[in-house]
Short mmCIF file of C-alpha atoms in Angstrom, two decimals:
data_model
loop_
_atom_site.label_atom_id
_atom_site.label_comp_id
_atom_site.label_asym_id
_atom_site.label_seq_id
_atom_site.Cartn_x
_atom_site.Cartn_y
_atom_site.Cartn_z
CA MET A 1 -125.95 -15.49 110.21
CA MET A 2 -124.43 -12.10 109.76
CA GLU A 3 -120.72 -11.54 110.54
CA ILE A 4 -120.22 -7.93 111.56
CA MET A 5 -117.41 -5.82 112.29
CA LEU A 6 -117.73 -2.70 114.59
CA VAL A 7 -115.39 0.21 113.80
CA ASP A 8 -115.80 3.11 116.17
CA ASP A 9 -113.44 4.88 118.67
CA HIS A 10 -115.94 4.93 121.49
CA VAL A 11 -115.48 1.65 123.50
CA VAL A 12 -118.73 2.17 125.36
CA LEU A 13 -120.85 2.58 122.06
CA ARG A 14 -119.37 -0.50 120.54
CA GLU A 15 -120.21 -2.44 123.63
CA GLY A 16 -123.72 -1.24 123.67
CA LEU A 17 -124.21 -1.95 119.92
CA ARG A 18 -122.86 -5.54 120.20
CA ALA A 19 -125.09 -6.38 123.24
CA THR A 20 -128.02 -4.85 121.46
CA LEU A 21 -127.58 -6.49 118.12
CA ILE A 22 -127.06 -9.94 119.76
CA ARG A 23 -129.97 -9.46 121.86
CA LEU A 24 -132.07 -8.80 118.82
CA ASP A 25 -130.57 -11.65 116.71
CA GLU A 26 -128.56 -14.38 118.57
CA SER A 27 -127.28 -15.47 115.12
CA ILE A 28 -125.23 -12.36 114.77
CA LYS A 29 -121.66 -12.76 115.19
CA ILE A 30 -119.36 -9.72 115.94
CA VAL A 31 -116.05 -10.96 114.48
CA HIS A 32 -114.04 -7.93 115.46
CA GLU A 33 -113.99 -4.57 117.03
CA ALA A 34 -111.68 -1.80 116.03
CA SER A 35 -111.27 1.76 117.41
CA ASN A 36 -110.37 3.29 114.10
CA GLY A 37 -109.94 2.52 110.44
CA GLN A 38 -106.31 1.38 110.53
CA GLU A 39 -107.05 -1.15 113.05
CA ALA A 40 -109.81 -2.57 111.17
CA LEU A 41 -107.73 -2.74 107.95
CA ASP A 42 -104.81 -4.40 109.84
CA TRP A 43 -107.17 -7.01 111.20
CA LEU A 44 -108.74 -7.73 107.83
CA ALA A 45 -105.30 -8.22 106.47
CA ASP A 46 -103.81 -10.32 109.16
CA ASN A 47 -106.67 -12.68 109.47
CA ASN A 48 -107.49 -12.84 105.80
CA ALA A 49 -111.09 -12.23 106.94
CA VAL A 50 -114.14 -10.93 105.13
CA PRO A 51 -117.18 -10.15 107.27
CA ASP A 52 -120.40 -9.71 105.83
CA ILE A 53 -120.89 -5.99 107.13
CA ILE A 54 -118.68 -3.31 108.64
CA LEU A 55 -120.48 -0.85 110.87
CA LEU A 56 -118.27 2.26 110.40
CA ASP A 57 -118.12 5.54 112.18
CA VAL A 58 -116.76 8.73 110.19
CA LYS A 59 -114.87 10.71 112.73
CA MET A 60 -112.01 8.71 114.39
CA PRO A 61 -108.43 8.96 115.18
CA VAL A 62 -105.38 7.62 113.01
CA LEU A 63 -107.68 6.72 109.96
CA ASP A 64 -110.93 8.29 109.73
CA GLY A 65 -114.17 6.70 108.13
CA VAL A 66 -113.75 8.38 104.58
CA GLU A 67 -110.12 7.14 104.25
CA THR A 68 -111.11 3.85 105.51
CA MET A 69 -114.05 3.68 103.02
CA LYS A 70 -111.74 4.27 100.23
CA LYS A 71 -109.35 1.46 101.15
CA LEU A 72 -112.32 -1.06 101.76
CA ALA A 73 -113.81 -0.10 98.27
CA ALA A 74 -110.62 -0.70 96.62
CA ASP A 75 -109.44 -3.86 98.52
CA TYR A 76 -112.49 -5.34 99.86
CA PRO A 77 -115.37 -4.70 97.61
CA SER A 78 -117.39 -7.60 98.71
CA ILE A 79 -117.74 -6.26 102.24
CA SER A 80 -120.92 -4.13 102.70
CA VAL A 81 -120.42 -1.03 104.75
CA VAL A 82 -123.05 0.66 106.76
CA VAL A 83 -122.11 4.08 108.14
CA LEU A 84 -123.28 4.83 111.79
CA THR A 85 -122.20 8.21 113.05
CA THR A 86 -123.21 11.54 114.53
CA PHE A 87 -122.01 13.61 111.49
CA ASP A 88 -124.45 14.20 108.57
CA GLU A 89 -122.68 17.06 106.77
CA THR A 90 -123.86 16.79 103.09
CA GLN A 91 -120.43 16.38 101.64
CA THR A 92 -119.44 13.61 103.85
CA VAL A 93 -122.82 11.66 103.06
CA LYS A 94 -122.14 12.13 99.39
CA GLU A 95 -118.64 10.92 99.66
CA MET A 96 -119.30 7.84 101.71
CA VAL A 97 -122.21 6.72 99.51
CA GLN A 98 -120.36 7.53 96.45
CA LEU A 99 -117.47 5.34 97.70
CA GLY A 100 -119.94 2.53 98.09
CA ALA A 101 -121.53 2.59 101.58
CA LYS A 102 -124.79 0.60 101.58
CA SER A 103 -126.38 2.72 104.17
CA TYR A 104 -125.88 5.95 106.21
CA LEU A 105 -127.28 6.03 109.76
CA LEU A 106 -127.04 8.46 112.56
CA LYS A 107 -126.28 7.19 116.04
CA ASP A 108 -129.57 8.28 117.37
CA ALA A 109 -131.30 5.73 115.35
CA GLU A 110 -133.59 3.18 116.94
CA PRO A 111 -131.90 -0.23 117.62
CA SER A 112 -134.52 -1.77 115.56
CA GLN A 113 -133.79 0.47 112.65
CA ILE A 114 -130.13 -0.31 112.81
CA TYR A 115 -130.85 -4.06 112.99
CA GLN A 116 -133.33 -4.00 109.98
CA THR A 117 -130.80 -1.87 107.99
CA LEU A 118 -128.26 -4.63 108.62
CA LYS A 119 -130.72 -7.44 107.62
CA ARG A 120 -131.64 -5.58 104.39
CA VAL A 121 -128.06 -4.87 103.45
CA SER A 122 -127.13 -8.41 104.08
CA ASN A 123 -129.61 -9.24 101.60
CA GLY A 124 -128.10 -7.21 98.91
CA GLU A 125 -130.00 -4.00 99.41
CA VAL A 126 -128.85 -0.24 99.44
CA VAL A 127 -130.70 1.35 102.30
CA LEU A 128 -130.91 5.11 102.14
CA SER A 129 -133.42 7.41 103.87
CA ASP A 130 -135.18 10.25 102.00
CA LYS A 131 -133.09 12.71 103.67
CA VAL A 132 -129.75 11.06 102.70
CA VAL A 133 -131.09 10.75 99.09
CA ASN A 134 -131.86 14.35 99.05
CA GLN A 135 -128.43 15.24 100.40
CA ILE A 136 -126.75 13.21 97.72
CA PHE A 137 -128.68 14.76 94.89
CA SER A 138 -128.88 18.28 96.25
CA THR A 139 -127.19 21.14 94.31
CA PRO A 140 -125.24 23.49 96.46
CA THR A 141 -126.95 26.99 96.73
CA GLU A 142 -125.02 30.08 96.37
CA PRO A 143 -125.35 32.59 99.10
CA THR A 144 -127.84 35.40 98.94
CA VAL A 145 -126.12 38.81 99.48
CA ASN A 146 -127.36 42.09 100.46
CA LEU A 147 -124.69 44.59 99.35
CA THR A 148 -124.73 48.29 100.29
CA PRO A 149 -124.72 50.74 97.49
CA ARG A 150 -121.06 51.38 98.14
CA GLU A 151 -120.28 47.64 98.16
CA GLN A 152 -122.14 47.26 94.94
CA GLN A 153 -120.15 50.01 93.39
CA VAL A 154 -116.79 48.71 94.49
CA LEU A 155 -117.71 45.11 93.31
CA GLN A 156 -118.71 46.49 89.85
CA MET A 157 -115.38 48.34 89.55
CA LEU A 158 -113.57 45.09 90.63
CA ALA A 159 -115.23 43.35 87.86
CA GLU A 160 -114.18 45.93 85.41
CA GLY A 161 -110.58 45.46 86.51
CA TYR A 162 -109.87 48.40 88.77
CA ARG A 163 -107.07 48.00 91.32
CA ASN A 164 -107.69 48.97 94.90
CA LYS A 165 -105.79 52.16 94.48
CA GLU A 166 -107.71 53.14 91.50
CA ILE A 167 -111.08 52.46 93.18
CA ALA A 168 -110.08 54.56 96.14
CA ALA A 169 -109.18 57.38 93.86
CA GLU A 170 -112.37 57.08 91.82
CA LEU A 171 -114.60 57.02 94.90
CA TYR A 172 -112.42 59.63 96.97
CA LEU A 173 -111.84 57.02 99.62
CA SER A 174 -108.74 55.74 101.32
CA GLU A 175 -107.14 52.34 100.19
CA ARG A 176 -107.71 51.24 103.80
CA THR A 177 -111.56 51.80 103.38
CA ILE A 178 -111.61 49.99 100.10
CA ARG A 179 -109.99 46.95 101.72
CA ALA A 180 -112.51 46.99 104.45
CA GLU A 181 -115.27 47.23 101.86
CA LEU A 182 -113.72 44.19 100.00
CA THR A 183 -113.31 42.18 103.20
CA SER A 184 -117.21 42.61 103.79
CA ILE A 185 -117.97 41.78 100.13
CA TYR A 186 -115.76 38.68 100.32
CA ASN A 187 -117.57 37.59 103.61
CA GLN A 188 -120.94 38.02 102.18
CA LEU A 189 -120.26 36.17 98.98
CA GLY A 190 -118.32 33.46 100.84
CA VAL A 191 -115.14 33.79 98.76
CA GLU A 192 -111.43 34.56 99.61
CA SER A 193 -110.10 36.33 96.40
CA ARG A 194 -110.91 38.96 93.80
CA SER A 195 -111.26 36.23 91.10
CA GLU A 196 -113.69 34.18 93.03
CA ALA A 197 -115.83 37.32 93.88
CA VAL A 198 -115.99 38.50 90.30
CA SER A 199 -116.79 34.91 89.14
CA LEU A 200 -119.68 34.53 91.75
CA ALA A 201 -120.91 38.26 90.96
CA LEU A 202 -121.19 37.41 87.41
CA ARG A 203 -123.08 34.19 87.97
CA GLN A 204 -125.42 35.94 90.36
CA ASN A 205 -125.92 38.92 88.02
CA LEU A 206 -124.45 41.26 90.68
CA VAL A 207 -122.51 42.95 88.21
CA LYS A 208 -122.97 44.10 84.62
#
């Protein structure tokens, strides 16, 4: 018998999931349903309960899945957590798995896949798809930029320590134009400051 807690802020989804799991395996017991992480933690504390598995959503009010996972990992390490969500951003996937989630599923998964995952997790397995594994071990790629000759010149002078006023004077342009050029450069590099722009430009050999 698997004792499972459902933690998701969508009532209809919880009801459908409960019915589906029990239909697939009558020995499954849904011990509790919570609409957010805080409700789940309160119930665990109030009932001194330790279900086998918690099916946990990520985006929820009051206390989201990531913060709930942190508390579960610290206070209830024996409970296996299977994430079931619509969100598959790489950073969230990495964080949840690093915190100890045994599996990371999307809500469009087939009921049979969810059930088989729960069974395997209840037997002590970590069940991660190839996509999730790739997300966990992927290295963030830096943006590819295509600067104009003037933007390249401005960036080079920025790296050499020129101030906006000095760049404007050197290139016979207004400071307003230089600020516009810098905004374009920052946007292309995905940065927000001069120091970040110079650091990234050096890493990508965009400046000498």
